[in-house]
Amino acid sequence: MIRLRPVHIAIGFLVCLGLAGMDPPPASAGNPFSGLSNRLVAEGFAADKIQALYHDPGSIFETEGVALFFVHSETRINYEQFAAAEAIARARQYMARHRDALVAAEAAHGVPAEIIAGILLVETRLGTYTGNRRVFSILSTMAALSDPAVRQALWEQIPPQRRISPARFAAKADAKSAWAYEELKAFLRFTSREGIDPRGVTGSYAGAMGICQFMPRNALRLARDGDGDGRVDLFNHADAIASVGNYLRHHNWRPGLTRDQRYRVILRYNYSKPYAETILKIADQLGE
């Protein structure tokens, strides 16, 4: 998955980076989503629905969240906190509370409960913090950066002392806008399929959502209904547990893998070596 995590730490970067309270683009920049909405309609999304979404007062240009991709930061995640005794105790309680869902996920996908619980612990503190950014606004803002005027408006809102170089900003904006556009389309399709109002879904500043922090393209392809109610809700524990299991199985998790093989599969969830090492460490403790 392409994400920055854990979300409960990442959101807190705003204040220390001097980005809290940033203003939206000036009125002179026009409607930052006009070009984006036209692209979506051209690709087959219903014009009336797209218009309604972008005229909703809650559909804002997410300067604060998106700016995090374009600033200098020396902050590092302290993964050791997730393997501390208190965190492990909470994970054990979680495993007991959701035993049936974890057993079902292991039976269906071959992924041990300890691995799934470890991932959910690091991702969202077992679902207690899933992010407070509107996913629709985050992805729309990033996707709109393909427009030079919108891109310039964002650049001007970033404090000069926090800016990366203009060349690096341009390169990242190109990559992020193309990536976010694909994620936005997947998000609209996923929410439509599951009967979810896209305006009400919150998540990380990268657009990851739910207890398992899936990006929309992964949600569309790999999220699963874990409680048998006929729909996928990533804010439902049983569905999140089943989805993590299915994601790892899709990326070649199999019973009997060596520790190194497990490590490599977990890297497909989040390409961070400390992250993968921490998940295995948590699983070891939960399995004792």
PDB file of C-alpha atoms in Angstrom:
ATOM      1  CA  MET A   1       0.000   0.000   0.000  1.00  0.00           C
ATOM      2  CA  ILE A   2       1.132   3.490  -0.724  1.00  0.00           C
ATOM      3  CA  ARG A   3       0.552   5.305   2.512  1.00  0.00           C
ATOM      4  CA  LEU A   4       2.213   7.265   5.245  1.00  0.00           C
ATOM      5  CA  ARG A   5       1.425   5.857   8.668  1.00  0.00           C
ATOM      6  CA  PRO A   6       0.550   5.469  11.462  1.00  0.00           C
ATOM      7  CA  VAL A   7      -2.208   8.046  10.982  1.00  0.00           C
ATOM      8  CA  HIS A   8      -2.560   8.912  14.679  1.00  0.00           C
ATOM      9  CA  ILE A   9       1.039  10.156  14.666  1.00  0.00           C
ATOM     10  CA  ALA A  10       1.023  11.686  11.203  1.00  0.00           C
ATOM     11  CA  ILE A  11      -1.916  13.976  11.840  1.00  0.00           C
ATOM     12  CA  GLY A  12      -0.117  15.362  14.867  1.00  0.00           C
ATOM     13  CA  PHE A  13       2.746  16.572  12.682  1.00  0.00           C
ATOM     14  CA  LEU A  14       0.663  19.561  11.553  1.00  0.00           C
ATOM     15  CA  VAL A  15       1.276  21.696  14.601  1.00  0.00           C
ATOM     16  CA  CYS A  16       4.992  20.995  14.924  1.00  0.00           C
ATOM     17  CA  LEU A  17       5.506  21.603  11.200  1.00  0.00           C
ATOM     18  CA  GLY A  18       3.791  24.976  11.383  1.00  0.00           C
ATOM     19  CA  LEU A  19       1.002  23.949   9.003  1.00  0.00           C
ATOM     20  CA  ALA A  20      -2.016  24.137  11.301  1.00  0.00           C
ATOM     21  CA  GLY A  21      -4.518  26.805  10.361  1.00  0.00           C
ATOM     22  CA  MET A  22      -3.361  27.164   6.759  1.00  0.00           C
ATOM     23  CA  ASP A  23      -5.770  28.992   4.477  1.00  0.00           C
ATOM     24  CA  PRO A  24      -7.454  27.564   1.373  1.00  0.00           C
ATOM     25  CA  PRO A  25      -6.363  28.865  -2.050  1.00  0.00           C
ATOM     26  CA  PRO A  26      -7.261  32.517  -2.633  1.00  0.00           C
ATOM     27  CA  ALA A  27     -10.434  33.304  -4.567  1.00  0.00           C
ATOM     28  CA  SER A  28      -8.265  34.480  -7.461  1.00  0.00           C
ATOM     29  CA  ALA A  29      -7.279  30.872  -8.027  1.00  0.00           C
ATOM     30  CA  GLY A  30     -10.885  30.128  -9.033  1.00  0.00           C
ATOM     31  CA  ASN A  31     -12.622  26.866  -8.264  1.00  0.00           C
ATOM     32  CA  PRO A  32      -9.719  24.473  -7.606  1.00  0.00           C
ATOM     33  CA  PHE A  33     -11.864  21.466  -8.496  1.00  0.00           C
ATOM     34  CA  SER A  34     -13.408  22.650 -11.787  1.00  0.00           C
ATOM     35  CA  GLY A  35     -10.873  20.937 -14.030  1.00  0.00           C
ATOM     36  CA  LEU A  36     -10.902  17.814 -11.889  1.00  0.00           C
ATOM     37  CA  SER A  37     -14.689  17.514 -11.940  1.00  0.00           C
ATOM     38  CA  ASN A  38     -14.669  17.854 -15.736  1.00  0.00           C
ATOM     39  CA  ARG A  39     -12.136  15.019 -15.996  1.00  0.00           C
ATOM     40  CA  LEU A  40     -14.263  12.767 -13.810  1.00  0.00           C
ATOM     41  CA  VAL A  41     -17.389  13.432 -15.863  1.00  0.00           C
ATOM     42  CA  ALA A  42     -15.435  12.777 -19.070  1.00  0.00           C
ATOM     43  CA  GLU A  43     -14.480   9.379 -17.650  1.00  0.00           C
ATOM     44  CA  GLY A  44     -18.093   8.415 -17.100  1.00  0.00           C
ATOM     45  CA  PHE A  45     -18.982   9.596 -13.608  1.00  0.00           C
ATOM     46  CA  ALA A  46     -22.471  11.092 -13.425  1.00  0.00           C
ATOM     47  CA  ALA A  47     -22.297  14.855 -13.901  1.00  0.00           C
ATOM     48  CA  ASP A  48     -25.066  15.613 -11.415  1.00  0.00           C
ATOM     49  CA  LYS A  49     -23.418  13.550  -8.675  1.00  0.00           C
ATOM     50  CA  ILE A  50     -19.976  15.043  -9.273  1.00  0.00           C
ATOM     51  CA  GLN A  51     -21.423  18.550  -9.257  1.00  0.00           C
ATOM     52  CA  ALA A  52     -23.259  17.861  -6.004  1.00  0.00           C
ATOM     53  CA  LEU A  53     -20.104  16.515  -4.367  1.00  0.00           C
ATOM     54  CA  TYR A  54     -17.946  19.495  -5.285  1.00  0.00           C
ATOM     55  CA  HIS A  55     -20.601  22.027  -4.331  1.00  0.00           C
ATOM     56  CA  ASP A  56     -20.998  20.512  -0.888  1.00  0.00           C
ATOM     57  CA  PRO A  57     -19.641  22.878   1.817  1.00  0.00           C
ATOM     58  CA  GLY A  58     -17.674  20.003   3.324  1.00  0.00           C
ATOM     59  CA  SER A  59     -15.719  19.398   0.116  1.00  0.00           C
ATOM     60  CA  ILE A  60     -12.818  21.706   0.852  1.00  0.00           C
ATOM     61  CA  PHE A  61      -9.369  22.277  -0.601  1.00  0.00           C
ATOM     62  CA  GLU A  62      -7.374  20.343   2.022  1.00  0.00           C
ATOM     63  CA  THR A  63      -4.312  22.558   2.258  1.00  0.00           C
ATOM     64  CA  GLU A  64      -3.188  21.409   5.713  1.00  0.00           C
ATOM     65  CA  GLY A  65      -3.276  17.685   5.051  1.00  0.00           C
ATOM     66  CA  VAL A  66      -1.897  17.678   1.515  1.00  0.00           C
ATOM     67  CA  ALA A  67       0.899  20.113   2.395  1.00  0.00           C
ATOM     68  CA  LEU A  68       2.431  17.385   4.562  1.00  0.00           C
ATOM     69  CA  PHE A  69       3.665  15.715   1.384  1.00  0.00           C
ATOM     70  CA  PHE A  70       5.616  18.804   0.375  1.00  0.00           C
ATOM     71  CA  VAL A  71       7.482  19.986   3.464  1.00  0.00           C
ATOM     72  CA  HIS A  72      10.741  19.204   5.209  1.00  0.00           C
ATOM     73  CA  SER A  73      10.286  16.904   8.189  1.00  0.00           C
ATOM     74  CA  GLU A  74      12.786  15.174  10.432  1.00  0.00           C
ATOM     75  CA  THR A  75      10.134  13.522  12.614  1.00  0.00           C
ATOM     76  CA  ARG A  76      10.450   9.759  12.964  1.00  0.00           C
ATOM     77  CA  ILE A  77       7.869   7.285  14.176  1.00  0.00           C
ATOM     78  CA  ASN A  78       8.681   5.606  17.467  1.00  0.00           C
ATOM     79  CA  TYR A  79       7.716   2.028  16.665  1.00  0.00           C
ATOM     80  CA  GLU A  80       8.932   0.759  20.024  1.00  0.00           C
ATOM     81  CA  GLN A  81       5.792   2.112  21.672  1.00  0.00           C
ATOM     82  CA  PHE A  82       3.715  -0.541  19.916  1.00  0.00           C
ATOM     83  CA  ALA A  83       5.719  -3.402  21.420  1.00  0.00           C
ATOM     84  CA  ALA A  84       5.542  -1.991  24.957  1.00  0.00           C
ATOM     85  CA  ALA A  85       3.729  -3.968  27.646  1.00  0.00           C
ATOM     86  CA  GLU A  86       0.686  -1.694  27.744  1.00  0.00           C
ATOM     87  CA  ALA A  87       0.173  -1.868  23.980  1.00  0.00           C
ATOM     88  CA  ILE A  88       0.577  -5.641  23.962  1.00  0.00           C
ATOM     89  CA  ALA A  89      -1.988  -5.933  26.751  1.00  0.00           C
ATOM     90  CA  ARG A  90      -4.480  -3.909  24.695  1.00  0.00           C
ATOM     91  CA  ALA A  91      -3.815  -6.111  21.690  1.00  0.00           C
ATOM     92  CA  ARG A  92      -4.468  -9.247  23.757  1.00  0.00           C
ATOM     93  CA  GLN A  93      -7.784  -7.791  24.894  1.00  0.00           C
ATOM     94  CA  TYR A  94      -8.620  -6.960  21.296  1.00  0.00           C
ATOM     95  CA  MET A  95      -7.851 -10.514  20.204  1.00  0.00           C
ATOM     96  CA  ALA A  96     -10.137 -11.905  22.888  1.00  0.00           C
ATOM     97  CA  ARG A  97     -12.934  -9.495  21.985  1.00  0.00           C
ATOM     98  CA  HIS A  98     -12.711 -10.238  18.248  1.00  0.00           C
ATOM     99  CA  ARG A  99     -11.694 -13.874  18.498  1.00  0.00           C
ATOM    100  CA  ASP A 100     -14.353 -15.185  16.099  1.00  0.00           C
ATOM    101  CA  ALA A 101     -13.422 -12.736  13.339  1.00  0.00           C
ATOM    102  CA  LEU A 102      -9.705 -13.442  13.754  1.00  0.00           C
ATOM    103  CA  VAL A 103     -10.243 -17.209  13.713  1.00  0.00           C
ATOM    104  CA  ALA A 104     -12.371 -16.886  10.574  1.00  0.00           C
ATOM    105  CA  ALA A 105      -9.748 -14.729   8.859  1.00  0.00           C
ATOM    106  CA  GLU A 106      -6.993 -17.203   9.661  1.00  0.00           C
ATOM    107  CA  ALA A 107      -9.109 -20.081   8.360  1.00  0.00           C
ATOM    108  CA  ALA A 108      -9.936 -18.235   5.141  1.00  0.00           C
ATOM    109  CA  HIS A 109      -6.592 -16.593   4.418  1.00  0.00           C
ATOM    110  CA  GLY A 110      -3.980 -18.437   6.463  1.00  0.00           C
ATOM    111  CA  VAL A 111      -2.840 -15.310   8.311  1.00  0.00           C
ATOM    112  CA  PRO A 112      -2.353 -15.719  12.086  1.00  0.00           C
ATOM    113  CA  ALA A 113      -4.448 -13.600  14.422  1.00  0.00           C
ATOM    114  CA  GLU A 114      -1.262 -12.190  15.977  1.00  0.00           C
ATOM    115  CA  ILE A 115      -0.143 -10.710  12.654  1.00  0.00           C
ATOM    116  CA  ILE A 116      -3.520  -9.133  11.920  1.00  0.00           C
ATOM    117  CA  ALA A 117      -3.810  -7.719  15.437  1.00  0.00           C
ATOM    118  CA  GLY A 118      -0.258  -6.369  15.200  1.00  0.00           C
ATOM    119  CA  ILE A 119      -1.032  -4.535  11.980  1.00  0.00           C
ATOM    120  CA  LEU A 120      -4.214  -3.012  13.386  1.00  0.00           C
ATOM    121  CA  LEU A 121      -2.363  -1.984  16.540  1.00  0.00           C
ATOM    122  CA  VAL A 122       0.238  -0.035  14.583  1.00  0.00           C
ATOM    123  CA  GLU A 123      -2.151   1.291  11.945  1.00  0.00           C
ATOM    124  CA  THR A 124      -4.882   2.793  14.124  1.00  0.00           C
ATOM    125  CA  ARG A 125      -4.321   1.672  17.711  1.00  0.00           C
ATOM    126  CA  LEU A 126      -6.818  -1.138  17.111  1.00  0.00           C
ATOM    127  CA  GLY A 127      -9.348   1.164  15.509  1.00  0.00           C
ATOM    128  CA  THR A 128      -9.372   3.844  18.188  1.00  0.00           C
ATOM    129  CA  TYR A 129      -7.944   6.471  15.839  1.00  0.00           C
ATOM    130  CA  THR A 130      -8.638   6.187  12.129  1.00  0.00           C
ATOM    131  CA  GLY A 131      -7.915   9.769  11.069  1.00  0.00           C
ATOM    132  CA  ASN A 132      -9.988  12.917  10.855  1.00  0.00           C
ATOM    133  CA  ARG A 133      -9.381  14.127   7.304  1.00  0.00           C
ATOM    134  CA  ARG A 134     -12.172  13.882   4.740  1.00  0.00           C
ATOM    135  CA  VAL A 135     -10.870  11.333   2.251  1.00  0.00           C
ATOM    136  CA  PHE A 136     -12.822  12.862  -0.624  1.00  0.00           C
ATOM    137  CA  SER A 137     -11.295  16.293   0.014  1.00  0.00           C
ATOM    138  CA  ILE A 138      -7.772  14.926   0.512  1.00  0.00           C
ATOM    139  CA  LEU A 139      -7.766  12.926  -2.720  1.00  0.00           C
ATOM    140  CA  SER A 140      -9.506  15.684  -4.677  1.00  0.00           C
ATOM    141  CA  THR A 141      -6.962  18.241  -3.501  1.00  0.00           C
ATOM    142  CA  MET A 142      -4.015  16.068  -4.470  1.00  0.00           C
ATOM    143  CA  ALA A 143      -5.577  15.150  -7.819  1.00  0.00           C
ATOM    144  CA  ALA A 144      -6.262  18.834  -8.564  1.00  0.00           C
ATOM    145  CA  LEU A 145      -2.527  19.566  -8.393  1.00  0.00           C
ATOM    146  CA  SER A 146      -2.313  18.600 -12.060  1.00  0.00           C
ATOM    147  CA  ASP A 147      -3.656  22.139 -12.649  1.00  0.00           C
ATOM    148  CA  PRO A 148      -0.719  24.626 -12.582  1.00  0.00           C
ATOM    149  CA  ALA A 149      -2.829  27.356 -10.944  1.00  0.00           C
ATOM    150  CA  VAL A 150      -3.943  25.044  -8.160  1.00  0.00           C
ATOM    151  CA  ARG A 151      -0.393  23.830  -7.671  1.00  0.00           C
ATOM    152  CA  GLN A 152       0.894  27.384  -7.362  1.00  0.00           C
ATOM    153  CA  ALA A 153      -1.842  28.224  -4.862  1.00  0.00           C
ATOM    154  CA  LEU A 154      -0.762  25.336  -2.642  1.00  0.00           C
ATOM    155  CA  TRP A 155       2.917  26.309  -2.922  1.00  0.00           C
ATOM    156  CA  GLU A 156       2.127  29.824  -1.750  1.00  0.00           C
ATOM    157  CA  GLN A 157       0.321  28.497   1.318  1.00  0.00           C
ATOM    158  CA  ILE A 158       3.311  26.484   2.557  1.00  0.00           C
ATOM    159  CA  PRO A 159       5.469  28.486   4.999  1.00  0.00           C
ATOM    160  CA  PRO A 160       8.752  29.374   3.229  1.00  0.00           C
ATOM    161  CA  GLN A 161      10.863  27.815   5.977  1.00  0.00           C
ATOM    162  CA  ARG A 162       9.076  24.477   5.479  1.00  0.00           C
ATOM    163  CA  ARG A 163       9.237  24.330   1.676  1.00  0.00           C
ATOM    164  CA  ILE A 164      11.192  21.774  -0.272  1.00  0.00           C
ATOM    165  CA  SER A 165      12.910  22.967  -3.461  1.00  0.00           C
ATOM    166  CA  PRO A 166      10.665  24.140  -6.333  1.00  0.00           C
ATOM    167  CA  ALA A 167      11.977  21.373  -8.591  1.00  0.00           C
ATOM    168  CA  ARG A 168      11.283  18.702  -5.997  1.00  0.00           C
ATOM    169  CA  PHE A 169       7.854  20.181  -5.326  1.00  0.00           C
ATOM    170  CA  ALA A 170       6.991  20.064  -9.034  1.00  0.00           C
ATOM    171  CA  ALA A 171       8.154  16.468  -9.390  1.00  0.00           C
ATOM    172  CA  LYS A 172       6.232  15.341  -6.312  1.00  0.00           C
ATOM    173  CA  ALA A 173       3.127  17.243  -7.394  1.00  0.00           C
ATOM    174  CA  ASP A 174       3.216  15.502 -10.782  1.00  0.00           C
ATOM    175  CA  ALA A 175       3.505  12.083  -9.169  1.00  0.00           C
ATOM    176  CA  LYS A 176       1.024  12.693  -6.362  1.00  0.00           C
ATOM    177  CA  SER A 177      -1.646  14.221  -8.583  1.00  0.00           C
ATOM    178  CA  ALA A 178      -1.569  11.284 -11.001  1.00  0.00           C
ATOM    179  CA  TRP A 179      -1.621   8.783  -8.126  1.00  0.00           C
ATOM    180  CA  ALA A 180      -4.409  10.588  -6.266  1.00  0.00           C
ATOM    181  CA  TYR A 181      -6.588  10.789  -9.371  1.00  0.00           C
ATOM    182  CA  GLU A 182      -6.582   7.011  -9.663  1.00  0.00           C
ATOM    183  CA  GLU A 183      -7.268   6.679  -5.936  1.00  0.00           C
ATOM    184  CA  LEU A 184     -10.106   9.211  -6.173  1.00  0.00           C
ATOM    185  CA  LYS A 185     -11.800   7.274  -8.964  1.00  0.00           C
ATOM    186  CA  ALA A 186     -11.469   4.071  -6.949  1.00  0.00           C
ATOM    187  CA  PHE A 187     -12.839   5.836  -3.873  1.00  0.00           C
ATOM    188  CA  LEU A 188     -15.926   7.005  -5.754  1.00  0.00           C
ATOM    189  CA  ARG A 189     -16.488   3.517  -7.160  1.00  0.00           C
ATOM    190  CA  PHE A 190     -15.952   1.827  -3.801  1.00  0.00           C
ATOM    191  CA  THR A 191     -18.313   4.125  -1.920  1.00  0.00           C
ATOM    192  CA  SER A 192     -20.923   3.800  -4.670  1.00  0.00           C
ATOM    193  CA  ARG A 193     -20.681   0.009  -4.623  1.00  0.00           C
ATOM    194  CA  GLU A 194     -21.035  -0.159  -0.853  1.00  0.00           C
ATOM    195  CA  GLY A 195     -23.731   2.503  -0.551  1.00  0.00           C
ATOM    196  CA  ILE A 196     -21.503   4.886   1.420  1.00  0.00           C
ATOM    197  CA  ASP A 197     -21.719   8.676   1.249  1.00  0.00           C
ATOM    198  CA  PRO A 198     -18.210   9.665   0.081  1.00  0.00           C
ATOM    199  CA  ARG A 199     -18.485  12.987   1.896  1.00  0.00           C
ATOM    200  CA  GLY A 200     -18.662  11.278   5.282  1.00  0.00           C
ATOM    201  CA  VAL A 201     -15.573   9.063   5.093  1.00  0.00           C
ATOM    202  CA  THR A 202     -12.601  10.253   7.127  1.00  0.00           C
ATOM    203  CA  GLY A 203      -9.052   8.961   7.171  1.00  0.00           C
ATOM    204  CA  SER A 204      -5.390   9.883   7.070  1.00  0.00           C
ATOM    205  CA  TYR A 205      -3.777  12.816   5.284  1.00  0.00           C
ATOM    206  CA  ALA A 206      -2.858  10.353   2.526  1.00  0.00           C
ATOM    207  CA  GLY A 207      -6.451   9.211   2.061  1.00  0.00           C
ATOM    208  CA  ALA A 208      -6.103   5.848   3.825  1.00  0.00           C
ATOM    209  CA  MET A 209      -9.312   4.836   5.545  1.00  0.00           C
ATOM    210  CA  GLY A 210     -10.797   2.520   8.096  1.00  0.00           C
ATOM    211  CA  ILE A 211      -9.441   0.423  10.931  1.00  0.00           C
ATOM    212  CA  CYS A 212      -6.988  -1.208   8.527  1.00  0.00           C
ATOM    213  CA  GLN A 213      -6.078   2.029   6.677  1.00  0.00           C
ATOM    214  CA  PHE A 214      -6.682   0.812   3.133  1.00  0.00           C
ATOM    215  CA  MET A 215      -6.193   3.136   0.215  1.00  0.00           C
ATOM    216  CA  PRO A 216      -9.242   3.126  -2.091  1.00  0.00           C
ATOM    217  CA  ARG A 217      -7.741   1.035  -4.892  1.00  0.00           C
ATOM    218  CA  ASN A 218      -6.909  -1.680  -2.390  1.00  0.00           C
ATOM    219  CA  ALA A 219     -10.339  -1.331  -0.797  1.00  0.00           C
ATOM    220  CA  LEU A 220     -12.012  -1.750  -4.172  1.00  0.00           C
ATOM    221  CA  ARG A 221     -10.039  -4.902  -5.016  1.00  0.00           C
ATOM    222  CA  LEU A 222      -9.158  -6.552  -1.738  1.00  0.00           C
ATOM    223  CA  ALA A 223     -11.473  -5.438   1.078  1.00  0.00           C
ATOM    224  CA  ARG A 224     -13.805  -8.175   2.294  1.00  0.00           C
ATOM    225  CA  ASP A 225     -17.085  -8.590   4.146  1.00  0.00           C
ATOM    226  CA  GLY A 226     -16.115 -10.251   7.411  1.00  0.00           C
ATOM    227  CA  ASP A 227     -19.430 -10.255   9.250  1.00  0.00           C
ATOM    228  CA  GLY A 228     -21.636 -11.580   6.463  1.00  0.00           C
ATOM    229  CA  ASP A 229     -23.941  -8.571   6.188  1.00  0.00           C
ATOM    230  CA  GLY A 230     -23.411  -8.315   2.440  1.00  0.00           C
ATOM    231  CA  ARG A 231     -21.358  -5.130   2.388  1.00  0.00           C
ATOM    232  CA  VAL A 232     -17.826  -3.977   3.149  1.00  0.00           C
ATOM    233  CA  ASP A 233     -17.328  -1.399   5.888  1.00  0.00           C
ATOM    234  CA  LEU A 234     -13.686  -0.796   6.755  1.00  0.00           C
ATOM    235  CA  PHE A 235     -14.751   0.857  10.001  1.00  0.00           C
ATOM    236  CA  ASN A 236     -16.273  -2.465  11.072  1.00  0.00           C
ATOM    237  CA  HIS A 237     -13.808  -4.662  12.956  1.00  0.00           C
ATOM    238  CA  ALA A 238     -14.839  -7.952  11.353  1.00  0.00           C
ATOM    239  CA  ASP A 239     -14.569  -6.467   7.861  1.00  0.00           C
ATOM    240  CA  ALA A 240     -11.224  -4.816   8.626  1.00  0.00           C
ATOM    241  CA  ILE A 241      -9.827  -8.073  10.023  1.00  0.00           C
ATOM    242  CA  ALA A 242     -10.990 -10.061   6.988  1.00  0.00           C
ATOM    243  CA  SER A 243      -9.597  -7.407   4.663  1.00  0.00           C
ATOM    244  CA  VAL A 244      -6.123  -7.487   6.238  1.00  0.00           C
ATOM    245  CA  GLY A 245      -6.085 -11.262   5.937  1.00  0.00           C
ATOM    246  CA  ASN A 246      -7.140 -11.152   2.299  1.00  0.00           C
ATOM    247  CA  TYR A 247      -4.620  -8.422   1.483  1.00  0.00           C
ATOM    248  CA  LEU A 248      -1.714 -10.408   2.896  1.00  0.00           C
ATOM    249  CA  ARG A 249      -2.866 -13.620   1.205  1.00  0.00           C
ATOM    250  CA  HIS A 250      -3.099 -11.731  -2.090  1.00  0.00           C
ATOM    251  CA  HIS A 251       0.542 -10.765  -1.592  1.00  0.00           C
ATOM    252  CA  ASN A 252       1.574 -14.396  -1.133  1.00  0.00           C
ATOM    253  CA  TRP A 253       1.173 -14.992   2.581  1.00  0.00           C
ATOM    254  CA  ARG A 254       0.957 -18.739   3.083  1.00  0.00           C
ATOM    255  CA  PRO A 255       1.071 -20.984   6.165  1.00  0.00           C
ATOM    256  CA  GLY A 256       4.586 -22.181   6.858  1.00  0.00           C
ATOM    257  CA  LEU A 257       6.457 -19.107   5.643  1.00  0.00           C
ATOM    258  CA  THR A 258       9.857 -18.457   7.156  1.00  0.00           C
ATOM    259  CA  ARG A 259      10.328 -15.335   9.248  1.00  0.00           C
ATOM    260  CA  ASP A 260      12.128 -13.622   6.378  1.00  0.00           C
ATOM    261  CA  GLN A 261       9.298 -14.489   4.000  1.00  0.00           C
ATOM    262  CA  ARG A 262       6.735 -13.107   6.455  1.00  0.00           C
ATOM    263  CA  TYR A 263       8.791  -9.940   6.731  1.00  0.00           C
ATOM    264  CA  ARG A 264       8.769  -9.497   2.959  1.00  0.00           C
ATOM    265  CA  VAL A 265       5.005  -9.930   2.717  1.00  0.00           C
ATOM    266  CA  ILE A 266       4.410  -7.378   5.489  1.00  0.00           C
ATOM    267  CA  LEU A 267       6.541  -4.907   3.531  1.00  0.00           C
ATOM    268  CA  ARG A 268       3.821  -5.055   0.881  1.00  0.00           C
ATOM    269  CA  TYR A 269       1.416  -3.602   3.433  1.00  0.00           C
ATOM    270  CA  ASN A 270       3.765  -0.761   4.304  1.00  0.00           C
ATOM    271  CA  TYR A 271       7.198  -0.538   2.743  1.00  0.00           C
ATOM    272  CA  SER A 272       9.008   0.342   5.947  1.00  0.00           C
ATOM    273  CA  LYS A 273      11.579  -1.986   7.438  1.00  0.00           C
ATOM    274  CA  PRO A 274      11.001  -0.779  11.023  1.00  0.00           C
ATOM    275  CA  TYR A 275       7.267  -1.248  10.455  1.00  0.00           C
ATOM    276  CA  ALA A 276       7.640  -4.853   9.277  1.00  0.00           C
ATOM    277  CA  GLU A 277      10.080  -5.667  12.064  1.00  0.00           C
ATOM    278  CA  THR A 278       7.689  -4.205  14.624  1.00  0.00           C
ATOM    279  CA  ILE A 279       4.734  -6.252  13.363  1.00  0.00           C
ATOM    280  CA  LEU A 280       6.762  -9.454  13.717  1.00  0.00           C
ATOM    281  CA  LYS A 281       7.941  -8.429  17.175  1.00  0.00           C
ATOM    282  CA  ILE A 282       4.369  -7.743  18.284  1.00  0.00           C
ATOM    283  CA  ALA A 283       3.205 -11.062  16.845  1.00  0.00           C
ATOM    284  CA  ASP A 284       5.944 -12.890  18.735  1.00  0.00           C
ATOM    285  CA  GLN A 285       4.783 -11.376  22.010  1.00  0.00           C
ATOM    286  CA  LEU A 286       1.105 -12.008  21.301  1.00  0.00           C
ATOM    287  CA  GLY A 287       1.881 -15.629  20.499  1.00  0.00           C
ATOM    288  CA  GLU A 288       3.655 -16.291  23.786  1.00  0.00           C
TER     289      GLU A 288
END
